[in-house]
């Protein structure tokens, strides 16, 4: 830690402890320089850092002031979905989300796209290029149905960190996690069956259930501890549920990491009712804490967990390299993969295997974890700044997705339409429910580096939300903006 | 045509016309040289060519003799499958076929793998390598759900040759033709539905029907004219059939190209019974005749044909670049693609688009068409040579697959097991039927260049078939080998 960072930390502590109060003028640069025996520029740098963190605000010709603090928005309360199996719709809204990819000018705040610009990803280009030069005939040949052996070995090794004892032979490579989920669902369900899902739940999984004529029963889910085991048990008692689909690590969209004991309890419950667990771990390696959280699969003794994942969030989604460890359902998953795509692209599998084998994967993962965590902090701070009071915000423990809950009956669908003119796209909450819940919610992505453009977009978004809340009597409250008015910082946009 | 080729052709004509009779000694090299006023070496070369074509046989120290001719085996008669919808099984046999890919020492005569060694395919390597160098971020990003626009444009242009008026917007890119077929079937059928298929039919399609709980009704199919329209009409009258799946161009496995009028008649029939047609055109561009045969899609006025294809047979299967033109079922196909794989690998799509745009595709196609046609001629000749009499052989009009019918109750499954020790793999006929037909049939591939190893494999195969036929009283006939005994040429193996 450099000198100015130490000074900044000291000042931040004092602000935290109330030694410097909100709105109070801070000591001049010269005073601090004398007091701490450091240079003027060191103090200046420390102040810049605190300004960047929005703890202090410069006032032209008056010096620095402690930024008035806005209360941290609360976490969303546990969800309350409909307690019976429902048919899934929402395809139009999903298409809407997907079509936004076509518009190059659109700022895609709703997208699940990771950042692919990190320097630690650069060696992948060289690997791709070299694969072309080497003219390995395997690139052009049918892959075997299981997937490229080297890659399966690497995946098995990576999964040790999640507590899993897997071998290459336990793994089937798929075209992204999407196919992994799709073949898993099909391997264990028939049309008309019922699957329990978290609520909110990833729209891709929901659409897959819909496509196979499977009904979803949405289970209340807490934004810190995950799926409610009590509600799930009740559902198991009432309905013939075949399987549970969960994203226990860095949940999409709520961002929680389910505590290990709850993972064990979920597995025990599934055993008691003889249900399978489809575990979507696609964000698991992007947990902010290290070592990464365990998978439910790591606790699984009787092969009932189908662990699905991919390199779409950790490396790049265009590679479409996913995989599934299907446990006791291996043969059926293999059959389903055969009828789904026959085999997987060889080239991108070999590229990923080489990237891992040559030692590039772990440094890249470290970099992305820390980038996303930093993005999260900045992004959340700016959301709090630009958005009116009365919202709930998740505190993701990994990944790059933030869930914003606005007071009912806020209509995110309409907001999304209104934002189109400003070339901003969000993921509307109703995508994540089979029963039309969460119209008052949005999912935002902080995967991309935070820029002026992002900040401006959050400002527009905040204003639009505020307008919508004022127009809507049930939502608007006299102090809907609360301290936000004063709180809005007038410094240069973004950083 | 060079001098020696002209001379060889003249001699071939004389043999054909009976001027030189089977077993007769041909004029000496010196005699012919004088007679035709050409050099000794020209005559020698002409004789080598005829020997290669197996029209003549050298006898040590006696000169060349006209090879005794074996009667051309007849075409297989029209098939007679069970005339009711059946459940599909045979997954074990398919896995067996797929697992053979894992054994590098296995000569895969049963595989659908094209030849990827042609020099005209070489530019693809450079394109792949350049894509890595250019670091186009699209390679790593989620593709849009429809597929890369440039590729869709190229596909639409290619399909003009098949008579189709398509635009890029009519096309959805898929992970191989396999996914194209799979999403098409799912877009138009529910579990329990009935689909009519040719008999024999591609095992991949059959397994897809099975995976979705769809029953197949197998329609008698002629090895020259394709699916029996009379039988299909009868089936339509008796059963609620949703769709027909056909491979009308260079059929897999029978090799026929359905005549244009019959394609029209099939479409009319489908219109009358309001059924969809899933047209698998994956071998269509490999028809020996040029211009290539039309697709049923080109005749389709009301969008009931879902045209499925890929670059797996024309370029390379490892790329997994397929596509579907789903007509009126576009939206449902798109939804099914979304739930199947989310999106397709961007990189291989861009590579294929560049390969076509840069003008490499048509020359490669011409090369493959002529290579496969030449392979077919040599391969068939050697099959006729090594196999006993009493077999039926198809005469493929394109592609690289040959269908061999042996007298019932020959058991190809057992043959396949017996061949394992010799590292030879064939595709057993029963793979191509839902009702366990065609145990007496095999599908062989002549995609790879014909080598000594291929010839030796055909010899082993021929001997195994002969042994099996002799062991099996119902099959064996006194003259089971017919003229083959004399006909077996004792010259050096292969060429």
PDB file of C-alpha atoms in Angstrom, chain A residues 36-202:
ATOM      1  CA  UNK A  36       1.043  13.853   8.430  1.00  0.00           C
ATOM      2  CA  UNK A  37       4.478  14.872   7.200  1.00  0.00           C
ATOM      3  CA  UNK A  38       3.722  13.970   3.577  1.00  0.00           C
ATOM      4  CA  UNK A  39       3.991  15.945   0.374  1.00  0.00           C
ATOM      5  CA  UNK A  40       1.210  18.153  -1.009  1.00  0.00           C
ATOM      6  CA  UNK A  41       0.787  15.793  -3.959  1.00  0.00           C
ATOM      7  CA  UNK A  42       0.371  12.779  -1.683  1.00  0.00           C
ATOM      8  CA  UNK A  43      -2.521  14.517   0.090  1.00  0.00           C
ATOM      9  CA  UNK A  44      -3.940  15.538  -3.284  1.00  0.00           C
ATOM     10  CA  UNK A  45      -3.817  11.917  -4.471  1.00  0.00           C
ATOM     11  CA  UNK A  46      -5.446  10.694  -1.276  1.00  0.00           C
ATOM     12  CA  UNK A  47      -8.261  13.205  -1.772  1.00  0.00           C
ATOM     13  CA  UNK A  48      -8.700  12.118  -5.410  1.00  0.00           C
ATOM     14  CA  UNK A  49      -9.037   8.543  -4.244  1.00  0.00           C
ATOM     15  CA  UNK A  50     -11.660   9.456  -1.659  1.00  0.00           C
ATOM     16  CA  UNK A  51     -13.460  11.546  -4.266  1.00  0.00           C
ATOM     17  CA  UNK A  52     -13.470   8.559  -6.579  1.00  0.00           C
ATOM     18  CA  UNK A  53     -15.002   6.488  -3.815  1.00  0.00           C
ATOM     19  CA  UNK A  54     -17.550   9.300  -3.397  1.00  0.00           C
ATOM     20  CA  UNK A  55     -16.728   9.714   0.247  1.00  0.00           C
ATOM     21  CA  UNK A  56     -15.809  13.368  -0.314  1.00  0.00           C
ATOM     22  CA  UNK A  57     -16.944  16.040  -2.787  1.00  0.00           C
ATOM     23  CA  UNK A  58     -14.933  18.978  -4.087  1.00  0.00           C
ATOM     24  CA  UNK A  59     -16.552  22.426  -4.043  1.00  0.00           C
ATOM     25  CA  UNK A  60     -14.951  24.934  -6.420  1.00  0.00           C
ATOM     26  CA  UNK A  61     -12.733  27.340  -4.505  1.00  0.00           C
ATOM     27  CA  UNK A  62     -13.814  25.946  -1.097  1.00  0.00           C
ATOM     28  CA  UNK A  63     -11.980  22.638  -0.796  1.00  0.00           C
ATOM     29  CA  UNK A  64     -13.320  19.163  -0.020  1.00  0.00           C
ATOM     30  CA  UNK A  65     -16.476  18.265   1.931  1.00  0.00           C
ATOM     31  CA  UNK A  66     -17.690  14.981   3.357  1.00  0.00           C
ATOM     32  CA  UNK A  67     -20.336  13.688   0.957  1.00  0.00           C
ATOM     33  CA  UNK A  68     -23.810  13.607   2.532  1.00  0.00           C
ATOM     34  CA  UNK A  69     -24.591   9.929   2.972  1.00  0.00           C
ATOM     35  CA  UNK A  70     -27.620   8.249   1.569  1.00  0.00           C
ATOM     36  CA  UNK A  71     -28.878   5.285   3.535  1.00  0.00           C
ATOM     37  CA  UNK A  72     -27.922   1.988   1.908  1.00  0.00           C
ATOM     38  CA  UNK A  73     -30.997   0.607   0.179  1.00  0.00           C
ATOM     39  CA  UNK A  74     -32.311  -2.509   1.916  1.00  0.00           C
ATOM     40  CA  UNK A  75     -31.991  -5.980   0.454  1.00  0.00           C
ATOM     41  CA  UNK A  76     -35.044  -7.259  -1.378  1.00  0.00           C
ATOM     42  CA  UNK A  77     -37.286  -9.257   0.965  1.00  0.00           C
ATOM     43  CA  UNK A  78     -37.843 -12.964   0.357  1.00  0.00           C
ATOM     44  CA  UNK A  79     -39.920 -13.451  -2.787  1.00  0.00           C
ATOM     45  CA  UNK A  80     -43.551 -14.576  -2.740  1.00  0.00           C
ATOM     46  CA  UNK A  81     -44.338 -16.370  -5.997  1.00  0.00           C
ATOM     47  CA  UNK A  82     -47.547 -18.258  -6.770  1.00  0.00           C
ATOM     48  CA  UNK A  83     -47.549 -21.566  -4.890  1.00  0.00           C
ATOM     49  CA  UNK A  84     -48.662 -23.911  -7.657  1.00  0.00           C
ATOM     50  CA  UNK A  85     -47.154 -25.236 -10.892  1.00  0.00           C
ATOM     51  CA  UNK A  86     -47.659 -22.844 -13.799  1.00  0.00           C
ATOM     52  CA  UNK A  87     -47.147 -22.832 -17.545  1.00  0.00           C
ATOM     53  CA  UNK A  88     -44.343 -20.577 -18.704  1.00  0.00           C
ATOM     54  CA  UNK A  89     -44.730 -17.805 -21.253  1.00  0.00           C
ATOM     55  CA  UNK A  90     -42.611 -14.620 -21.642  1.00  0.00           C
ATOM     56  CA  UNK A  91     -40.985 -15.728 -24.889  1.00  0.00           C
ATOM     57  CA  UNK A  92     -41.655 -12.338 -26.478  1.00  0.00           C
ATOM     58  CA  UNK A  93     -39.823 -10.587 -23.664  1.00  0.00           C
ATOM     59  CA  UNK A  94     -36.865 -12.957 -24.016  1.00  0.00           C
ATOM     60  CA  UNK A  95     -36.745 -12.294 -27.763  1.00  0.00           C
ATOM     61  CA  UNK A  96     -36.789  -8.621 -26.978  1.00  0.00           C
ATOM     62  CA  UNK A  97     -33.774  -9.051 -24.736  1.00  0.00           C
ATOM     63  CA  UNK A  98     -31.964 -11.138 -27.351  1.00  0.00           C
ATOM     64  CA  UNK A  99     -32.728  -8.765 -30.198  1.00  0.00           C
ATOM     65  CA  UNK A 100     -31.143  -5.916 -28.257  1.00  0.00           C
ATOM     66  CA  UNK A 101     -27.823  -7.651 -29.070  1.00  0.00           C
ATOM     67  CA  UNK A 102     -28.377  -6.698 -32.702  1.00  0.00           C
ATOM     68  CA  UNK A 103     -28.325  -2.966 -31.923  1.00  0.00           C
ATOM     69  CA  UNK A 104     -24.676  -1.954 -31.703  1.00  0.00           C
ATOM     70  CA  UNK A 105     -25.530   1.466 -30.220  1.00  0.00           C
ATOM     71  CA  UNK A 106     -27.538  -0.028 -27.385  1.00  0.00           C
ATOM     72  CA  UNK A 107     -25.927   0.043 -23.941  1.00  0.00           C
ATOM     73  CA  UNK A 108     -26.823  -3.448 -22.830  1.00  0.00           C
ATOM     74  CA  UNK A 109     -27.260  -3.148 -19.103  1.00  0.00           C
ATOM     75  CA  UNK A 110     -29.618  -6.125 -19.147  1.00  0.00           C
ATOM     76  CA  UNK A 111     -27.276  -8.543 -20.868  1.00  0.00           C
ATOM     77  CA  UNK A 112     -25.524 -11.574 -19.355  1.00  0.00           C
ATOM     78  CA  UNK A 113     -22.441 -10.827 -21.462  1.00  0.00           C
ATOM     79  CA  UNK A 114     -19.154 -10.928 -19.517  1.00  0.00           C
ATOM     80  CA  UNK A 115     -16.263  -8.544 -20.152  1.00  0.00           C
ATOM     81  CA  UNK A 116     -14.021  -9.929 -22.918  1.00  0.00           C
ATOM     82  CA  UNK A 117     -11.518  -7.063 -23.008  1.00  0.00           C
ATOM     83  CA  UNK A 118      -9.249  -8.053 -20.107  1.00  0.00           C
ATOM     84  CA  UNK A 119      -5.571  -8.385 -21.058  1.00  0.00           C
ATOM     85  CA  UNK A 120      -5.512 -11.789 -19.347  1.00  0.00           C
ATOM     86  CA  UNK A 121      -7.792 -13.094 -22.101  1.00  0.00           C
ATOM     87  CA  UNK A 122      -5.411 -12.050 -24.901  1.00  0.00           C
ATOM     88  CA  UNK A 123      -3.485 -15.376 -25.060  1.00  0.00           C
ATOM     89  CA  UNK A 124      -6.724 -16.975 -26.253  1.00  0.00           C
ATOM     90  CA  UNK A 125      -6.390 -15.142 -29.571  1.00  0.00           C
ATOM     91  CA  UNK A 126      -2.910 -16.517 -30.074  1.00  0.00           C
ATOM     92  CA  UNK A 127      -4.153 -20.011 -29.256  1.00  0.00           C
ATOM     93  CA  UNK A 128      -6.992 -19.721 -31.780  1.00  0.00           C
ATOM     94  CA  UNK A 129      -4.596 -18.492 -34.425  1.00  0.00           C
ATOM     95  CA  UNK A 130      -2.102 -21.249 -33.684  1.00  0.00           C
ATOM     96  CA  UNK A 131      -4.805 -23.920 -33.937  1.00  0.00           C
ATOM     97  CA  UNK A 132      -5.361 -22.721 -37.512  1.00  0.00           C
ATOM     98  CA  UNK A 133      -1.668 -22.864 -38.279  1.00  0.00           C
ATOM     99  CA  UNK A 134      -1.161 -26.333 -36.832  1.00  0.00           C
ATOM    100  CA  UNK A 135      -3.820 -27.804 -39.129  1.00  0.00           C
ATOM    101  CA  UNK A 136      -4.775 -30.475 -36.614  1.00  0.00           C
ATOM    102  CA  UNK A 137      -7.335 -32.607 -38.471  1.00  0.00           C
ATOM    103  CA  UNK A 138      -9.306 -33.034 -35.239  1.00  0.00           C
ATOM    104  CA  UNK A 139     -10.508 -29.444 -35.695  1.00  0.00           C
ATOM    105  CA  UNK A 140     -12.456 -30.463 -38.770  1.00  0.00           C
ATOM    106  CA  UNK A 141     -13.536 -33.951 -37.690  1.00  0.00           C
ATOM    107  CA  UNK A 142     -16.607 -35.036 -35.791  1.00  0.00           C
ATOM    108  CA  UNK A 143     -15.870 -34.713 -32.136  1.00  0.00           C
ATOM    109  CA  UNK A 144     -16.677 -37.765 -30.077  1.00  0.00           C
ATOM    110  CA  UNK A 145     -20.038 -37.497 -28.386  1.00  0.00           C
ATOM    111  CA  UNK A 146     -18.534 -36.928 -24.914  1.00  0.00           C
ATOM    112  CA  UNK A 147     -16.353 -34.020 -26.001  1.00  0.00           C
ATOM    113  CA  UNK A 148     -12.613 -33.505 -26.456  1.00  0.00           C
ATOM    114  CA  UNK A 149     -10.816 -35.646 -23.810  1.00  0.00           C
ATOM    115  CA  UNK A 150      -8.180 -32.982 -22.895  1.00  0.00           C
ATOM    116  CA  UNK A 151     -10.912 -30.498 -22.127  1.00  0.00           C
ATOM    117  CA  UNK A 152     -12.870 -32.951 -20.001  1.00  0.00           C
ATOM    118  CA  UNK A 153      -9.718 -33.602 -18.004  1.00  0.00           C
ATOM    119  CA  UNK A 154      -9.158 -29.898 -17.445  1.00  0.00           C
ATOM    120  CA  UNK A 155     -12.761 -29.397 -16.360  1.00  0.00           C
ATOM    121  CA  UNK A 156     -12.502 -32.268 -13.877  1.00  0.00           C
ATOM    122  CA  UNK A 157      -9.373 -30.631 -12.433  1.00  0.00           C
ATOM    123  CA  UNK A 158     -10.989 -27.195 -12.180  1.00  0.00           C
ATOM    124  CA  UNK A 159     -13.911 -28.660 -10.306  1.00  0.00           C
ATOM    125  CA  UNK A 160     -11.660 -29.830  -7.476  1.00  0.00           C
ATOM    126  CA  UNK A 161     -11.868 -26.237  -6.174  1.00  0.00           C
ATOM    127  CA  UNK A 162     -15.630 -26.655  -5.865  1.00  0.00           C
ATOM    128  CA  UNK A 163     -15.098 -29.773  -3.773  1.00  0.00           C
ATOM    129  CA  UNK A 164     -15.928 -32.210  -6.588  1.00  0.00           C
ATOM    130  CA  UNK A 165     -14.101 -35.479  -7.165  1.00  0.00           C
ATOM    131  CA  UNK A 166     -14.737 -35.896 -10.881  1.00  0.00           C
ATOM    132  CA  UNK A 167     -12.836 -37.610 -13.675  1.00  0.00           C
ATOM    133  CA  UNK A 168     -12.907 -36.801 -17.374  1.00  0.00           C
ATOM    134  CA  UNK A 169     -15.301 -39.722 -17.824  1.00  0.00           C
ATOM    135  CA  UNK A 170     -17.908 -38.090 -15.600  1.00  0.00           C
ATOM    136  CA  UNK A 171     -18.185 -35.093 -17.910  1.00  0.00           C
ATOM    137  CA  UNK A 172     -20.041 -34.429 -21.150  1.00  0.00           C
ATOM    138  CA  UNK A 173     -19.120 -31.300 -23.120  1.00  0.00           C
ATOM    139  CA  UNK A 174     -22.041 -29.257 -24.459  1.00  0.00           C
ATOM    140  CA  UNK A 175     -22.719 -26.205 -26.627  1.00  0.00           C
ATOM    141  CA  UNK A 176     -22.691 -23.772 -23.710  1.00  0.00           C
ATOM    142  CA  UNK A 177     -24.361 -24.166 -20.334  1.00  0.00           C
ATOM    143  CA  UNK A 178     -27.589 -23.629 -22.224  1.00  0.00           C
ATOM    144  CA  UNK A 179     -27.334 -27.052 -23.844  1.00  0.00           C
ATOM    145  CA  UNK A 180     -26.114 -28.540 -20.559  1.00  0.00           C
ATOM    146  CA  UNK A 181     -29.309 -27.370 -18.832  1.00  0.00           C
ATOM    147  CA  UNK A 182     -31.461 -28.349 -21.777  1.00  0.00           C
ATOM    148  CA  UNK A 183     -30.167 -31.924 -22.047  1.00  0.00           C
ATOM    149  CA  UNK A 184     -30.280 -32.329 -18.264  1.00  0.00           C
ATOM    150  CA  UNK A 185     -33.903 -31.256 -18.076  1.00  0.00           C
ATOM    151  CA  UNK A 186     -34.834 -33.513 -20.948  1.00  0.00           C
ATOM    152  CA  UNK A 187     -32.911 -36.437 -19.520  1.00  0.00           C
ATOM    153  CA  UNK A 188     -34.972 -36.486 -16.337  1.00  0.00           C
ATOM    154  CA  UNK A 189     -38.378 -35.067 -17.310  1.00  0.00           C
ATOM    155  CA  UNK A 190     -41.326 -35.777 -19.516  1.00  0.00           C
ATOM    156  CA  UNK A 191     -43.822 -33.217 -20.785  1.00  0.00           C
ATOM    157  CA  UNK A 192     -46.346 -32.473 -18.066  1.00  0.00           C
ATOM    158  CA  UNK A 193     -43.818 -33.007 -15.278  1.00  0.00           C
ATOM    159  CA  UNK A 194     -43.221 -30.415 -12.589  1.00  0.00           C
ATOM    160  CA  UNK A 195     -39.849 -28.856 -11.796  1.00  0.00           C
ATOM    161  CA  UNK A 196     -39.219 -26.583  -8.820  1.00  0.00           C
ATOM    162  CA  UNK A 197     -37.247 -23.422  -9.539  1.00  0.00           C
ATOM    163  CA  UNK A 198     -35.943 -20.518  -7.539  1.00  0.00           C
ATOM    164  CA  UNK A 199     -38.010 -17.396  -7.873  1.00  0.00           C
ATOM    165  CA  UNK A 200     -36.781 -15.284  -9.644  1.00  0.00           C
ATOM    166  CA  UNK A 201     -35.099 -17.811 -11.978  1.00  0.00           C
ATOM    167  CA  UNK A 202     -32.884 -17.559 -15.070  1.00  0.00           C
TER     168      UNK A 202
END
